[in-house]
Coordinates of C-alpha atoms in Angstrom, one line a residue:
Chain A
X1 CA 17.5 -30.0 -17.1
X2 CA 19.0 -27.4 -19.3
X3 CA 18.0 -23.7 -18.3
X4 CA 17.8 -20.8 -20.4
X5 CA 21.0 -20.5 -22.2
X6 CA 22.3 -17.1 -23.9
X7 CA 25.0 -15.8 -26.3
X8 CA 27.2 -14.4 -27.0
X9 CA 28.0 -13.5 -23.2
X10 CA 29.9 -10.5 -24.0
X11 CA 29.6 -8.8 -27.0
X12 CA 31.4 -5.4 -27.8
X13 CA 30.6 -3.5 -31.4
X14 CA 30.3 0.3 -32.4
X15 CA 27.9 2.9 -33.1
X16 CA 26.0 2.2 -36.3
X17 CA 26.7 -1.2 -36.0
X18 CA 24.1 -4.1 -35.8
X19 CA 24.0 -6.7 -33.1
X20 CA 22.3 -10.2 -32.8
X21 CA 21.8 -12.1 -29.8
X22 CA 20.4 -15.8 -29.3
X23 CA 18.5 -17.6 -26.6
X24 CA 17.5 -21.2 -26.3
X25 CA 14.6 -21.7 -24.0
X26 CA 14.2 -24.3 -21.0
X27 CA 13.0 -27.6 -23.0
X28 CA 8.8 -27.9 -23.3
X29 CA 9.3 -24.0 -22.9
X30 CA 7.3 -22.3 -26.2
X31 CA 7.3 -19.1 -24.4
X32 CA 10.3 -16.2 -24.9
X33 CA 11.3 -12.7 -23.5
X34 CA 13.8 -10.0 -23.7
X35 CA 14.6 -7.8 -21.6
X36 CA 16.8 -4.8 -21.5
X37 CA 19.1 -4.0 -18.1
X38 CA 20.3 -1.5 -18.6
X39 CA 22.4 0.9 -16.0
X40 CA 19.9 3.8 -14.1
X41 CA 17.2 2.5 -16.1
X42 CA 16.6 -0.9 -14.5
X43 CA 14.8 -3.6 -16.6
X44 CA 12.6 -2.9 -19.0
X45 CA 10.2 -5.4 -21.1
X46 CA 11.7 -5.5 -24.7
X47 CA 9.6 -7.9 -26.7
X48 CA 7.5 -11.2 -26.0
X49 CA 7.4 -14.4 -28.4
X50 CA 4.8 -17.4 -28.1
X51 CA 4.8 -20.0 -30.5
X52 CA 6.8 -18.2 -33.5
X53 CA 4.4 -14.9 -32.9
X54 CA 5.6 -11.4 -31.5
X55 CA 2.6 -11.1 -28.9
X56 CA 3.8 -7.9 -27.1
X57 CA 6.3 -5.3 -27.5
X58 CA 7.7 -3.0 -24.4
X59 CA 8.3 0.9 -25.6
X60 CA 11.8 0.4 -27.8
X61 CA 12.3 1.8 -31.4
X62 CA 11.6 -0.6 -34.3
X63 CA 15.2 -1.1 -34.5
X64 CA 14.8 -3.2 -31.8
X65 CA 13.4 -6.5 -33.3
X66 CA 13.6 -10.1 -32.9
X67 CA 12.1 -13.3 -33.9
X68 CA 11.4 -17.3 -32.7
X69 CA 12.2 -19.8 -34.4
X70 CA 10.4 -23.4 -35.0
X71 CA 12.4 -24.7 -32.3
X72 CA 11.4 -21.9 -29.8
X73 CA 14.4 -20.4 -29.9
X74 CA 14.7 -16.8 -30.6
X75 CA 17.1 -14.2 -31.1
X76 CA 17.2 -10.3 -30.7
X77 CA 18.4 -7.7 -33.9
X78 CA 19.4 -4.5 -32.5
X79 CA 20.6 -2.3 -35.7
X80 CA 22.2 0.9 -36.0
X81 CA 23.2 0.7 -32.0
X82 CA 23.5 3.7 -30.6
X83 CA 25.8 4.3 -27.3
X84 CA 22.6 4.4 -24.7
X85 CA 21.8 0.5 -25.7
X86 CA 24.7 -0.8 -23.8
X87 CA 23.1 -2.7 -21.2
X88 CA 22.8 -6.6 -20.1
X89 CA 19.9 -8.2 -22.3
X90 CA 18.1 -10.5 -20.5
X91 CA 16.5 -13.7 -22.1
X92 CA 13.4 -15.2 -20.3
X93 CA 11.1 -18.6 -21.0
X94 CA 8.0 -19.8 -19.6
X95 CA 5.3 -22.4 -20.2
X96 CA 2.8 -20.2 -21.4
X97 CA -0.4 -22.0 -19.0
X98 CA -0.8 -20.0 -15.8
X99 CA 0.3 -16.2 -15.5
X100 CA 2.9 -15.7 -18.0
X101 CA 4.9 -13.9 -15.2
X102 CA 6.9 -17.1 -13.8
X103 CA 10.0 -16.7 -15.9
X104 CA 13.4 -18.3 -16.0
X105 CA 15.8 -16.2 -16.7
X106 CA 19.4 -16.9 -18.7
X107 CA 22.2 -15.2 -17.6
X108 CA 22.3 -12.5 -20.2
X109 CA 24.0 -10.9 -22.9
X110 CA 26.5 -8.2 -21.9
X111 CA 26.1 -5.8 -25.2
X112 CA 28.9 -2.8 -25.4
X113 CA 28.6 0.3 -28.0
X114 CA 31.6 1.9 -28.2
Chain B
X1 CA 0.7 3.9 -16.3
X2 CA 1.5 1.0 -13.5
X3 CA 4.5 1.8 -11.8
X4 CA 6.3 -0.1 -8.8
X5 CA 8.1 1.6 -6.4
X6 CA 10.9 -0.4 -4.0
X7 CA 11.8 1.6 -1.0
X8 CA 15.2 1.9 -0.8
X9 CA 18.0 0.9 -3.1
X10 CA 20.5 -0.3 -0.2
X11 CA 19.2 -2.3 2.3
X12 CA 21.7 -3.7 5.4
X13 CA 20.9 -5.9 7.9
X14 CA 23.2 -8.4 10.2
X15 CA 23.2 -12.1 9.6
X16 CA 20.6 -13.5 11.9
X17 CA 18.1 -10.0 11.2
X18 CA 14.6 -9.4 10.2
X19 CA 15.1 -9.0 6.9
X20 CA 12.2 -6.5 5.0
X21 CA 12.2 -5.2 1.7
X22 CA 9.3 -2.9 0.7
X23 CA 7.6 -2.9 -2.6
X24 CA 4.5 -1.1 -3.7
X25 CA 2.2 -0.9 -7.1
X26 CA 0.0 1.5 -8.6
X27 CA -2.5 -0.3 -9.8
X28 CA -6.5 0.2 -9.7
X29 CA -7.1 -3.5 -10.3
X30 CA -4.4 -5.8 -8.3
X31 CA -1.9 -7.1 -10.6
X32 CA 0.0 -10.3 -10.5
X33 CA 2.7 -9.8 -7.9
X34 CA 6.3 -11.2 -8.1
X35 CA 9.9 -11.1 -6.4
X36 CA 12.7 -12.1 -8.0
X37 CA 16.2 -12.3 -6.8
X38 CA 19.5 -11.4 -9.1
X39 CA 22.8 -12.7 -7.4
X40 CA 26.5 -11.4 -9.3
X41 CA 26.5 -12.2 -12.6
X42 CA 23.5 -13.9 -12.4
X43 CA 20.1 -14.3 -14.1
X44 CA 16.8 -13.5 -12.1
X45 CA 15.6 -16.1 -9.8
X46 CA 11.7 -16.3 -8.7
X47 CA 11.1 -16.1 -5.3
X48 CA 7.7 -16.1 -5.0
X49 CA 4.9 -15.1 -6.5
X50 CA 1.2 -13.7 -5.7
X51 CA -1.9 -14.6 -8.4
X52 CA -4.8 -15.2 -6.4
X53 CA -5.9 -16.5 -3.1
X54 CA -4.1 -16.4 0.3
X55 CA -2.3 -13.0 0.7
X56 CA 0.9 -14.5 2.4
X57 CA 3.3 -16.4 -0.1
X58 CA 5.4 -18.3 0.9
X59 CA 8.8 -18.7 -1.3
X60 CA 12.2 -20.4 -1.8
X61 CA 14.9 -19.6 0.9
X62 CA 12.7 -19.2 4.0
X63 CA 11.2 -15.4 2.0
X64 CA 7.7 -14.7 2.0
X65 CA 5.7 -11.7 1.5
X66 CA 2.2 -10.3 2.0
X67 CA -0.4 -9.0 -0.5
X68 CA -2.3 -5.7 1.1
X69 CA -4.9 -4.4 -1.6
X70 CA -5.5 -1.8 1.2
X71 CA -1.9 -0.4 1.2
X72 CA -1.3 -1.6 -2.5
X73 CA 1.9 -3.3 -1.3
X74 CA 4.1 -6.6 -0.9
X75 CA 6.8 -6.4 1.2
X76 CA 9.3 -9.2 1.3
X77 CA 10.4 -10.5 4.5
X78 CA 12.8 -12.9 5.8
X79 CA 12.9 -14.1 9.7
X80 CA 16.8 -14.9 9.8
X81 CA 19.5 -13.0 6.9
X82 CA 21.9 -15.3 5.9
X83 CA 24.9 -14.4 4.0
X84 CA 24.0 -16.2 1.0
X85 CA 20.8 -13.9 0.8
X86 CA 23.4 -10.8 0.0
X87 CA 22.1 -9.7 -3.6
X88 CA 19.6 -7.6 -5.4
X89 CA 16.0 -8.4 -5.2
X90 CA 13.6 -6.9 -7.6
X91 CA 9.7 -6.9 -7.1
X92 CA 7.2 -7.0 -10.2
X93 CA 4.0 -6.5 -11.5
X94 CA 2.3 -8.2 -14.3
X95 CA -0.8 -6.1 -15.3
X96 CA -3.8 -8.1 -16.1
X97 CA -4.5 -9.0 -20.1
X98 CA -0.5 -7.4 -20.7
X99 CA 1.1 -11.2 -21.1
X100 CA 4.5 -11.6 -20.5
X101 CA 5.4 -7.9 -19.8
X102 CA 6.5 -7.3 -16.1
X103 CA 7.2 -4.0 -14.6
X104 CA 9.9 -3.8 -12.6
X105 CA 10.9 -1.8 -9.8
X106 CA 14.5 -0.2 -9.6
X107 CA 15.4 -3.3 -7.1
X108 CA 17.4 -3.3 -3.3
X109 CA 21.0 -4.4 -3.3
X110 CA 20.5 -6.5 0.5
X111 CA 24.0 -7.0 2.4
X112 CA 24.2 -8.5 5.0
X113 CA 26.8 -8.1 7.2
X114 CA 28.4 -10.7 9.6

């Protein structure tokens, strides 16, 4: 079985600049996270998708956003990228039935603002 | 705000020692309790996890840990390090009626040393 795949795995772009990254959840999975790793900071809870709705949202500017697709797969906007959002974004999935806290992770999104 | 707090950020321990990793939670209510494990370039692994029930979890790869409401902590142990258990192990909380968003601690970088 398929886990949670990711890309771009490396992705370098400038200030001002907008990025997009995608994740495909594990199969049967309707369930999506993001979460930001970034360095000093540890990880932080970006933003929470559940059957095509955002159903939580950790403390990141709007420009932060993201949506999920009919096929449960979702991707992450960041827009006018500022140097302090380099960081590994993580992608997560889970069934959504029991605490929504067993996630499997991808192996992230390395995101550099030069 | 919840908060977890992992004592220590390096943790060292020879192959064939105890191995503990200390986490605790600020929390009035217990949350759910989780560790994960990150190895190089890797996603995050569950470990094992604490909902409800018997205070001692067992998990993958021989861990367990122990829920104390009393001391608000779950410390991760192993009997025997292995080499292969050299990596960064992050403990979480999910808080109650906040779906999908964990709170992480900073995590401990384990190395074990032969």
């Amino acid at each position: 079985e398929a886990g949670v795949t990711q890309s771009p795995t490396h992705l370098i772009k400038t200030r001002g600049q907008q990025a997009t990254l995608r994740c495909s959840p594990i199969s049967g999975h309707t369930s999506v996270y993001w979460y930001q790793q970034a360095l000093g900071l540890g990880l932080q809870f970006l933003l929470w998708y559940d059957e095509g709705e955002e159903r939580n949202r950790g403390n990141f500017p709007p420009r932060f956003s993201g949506r999920q697709f009919p096929n449960y797969s979702s991707e992450l906007n960041v827009n006018a990228l500022e140097l302090e959002d380099s960081a590994l974004y993580l992608c997560a999935s889970s069934s959504g039935q029991g605490p929504t806290g067993e996630l499997f992770f991808g192996e992230g999104s390395r995101l550099t603002v030069l | 705000a919840q908060s977890v707090t992992q004592l220590g950020s390096h943790v060292s321990v020879s192959e064939g020692a105890l191995v503990l990793l200390r986490c605790n939670y600020s929390s009035s209510v217990p949350p759910y309790l989780f560790w994960y494990v990150q190895y190089p370039n890797q996603g995050l692994q569950l470990l094992l996890k604490y909902t409800t029930g018997a205070t001692l979890v067992k998990g993958i790869n021989g861990f367990e840990a122990e829920f104390k409401k009393s001391e608000t902590s779950f410390h991760l142990t192993k009997p025997s390090a292995h080499m292969s258990d050299a990596a960064e192990y992050f403990c979480a909380v999910e808080p109650h009626n906040q779906g999908g968003k964990l709170i992480f601690g900073q995590g401990t970088e384990l190395s074990v040393k032969p």
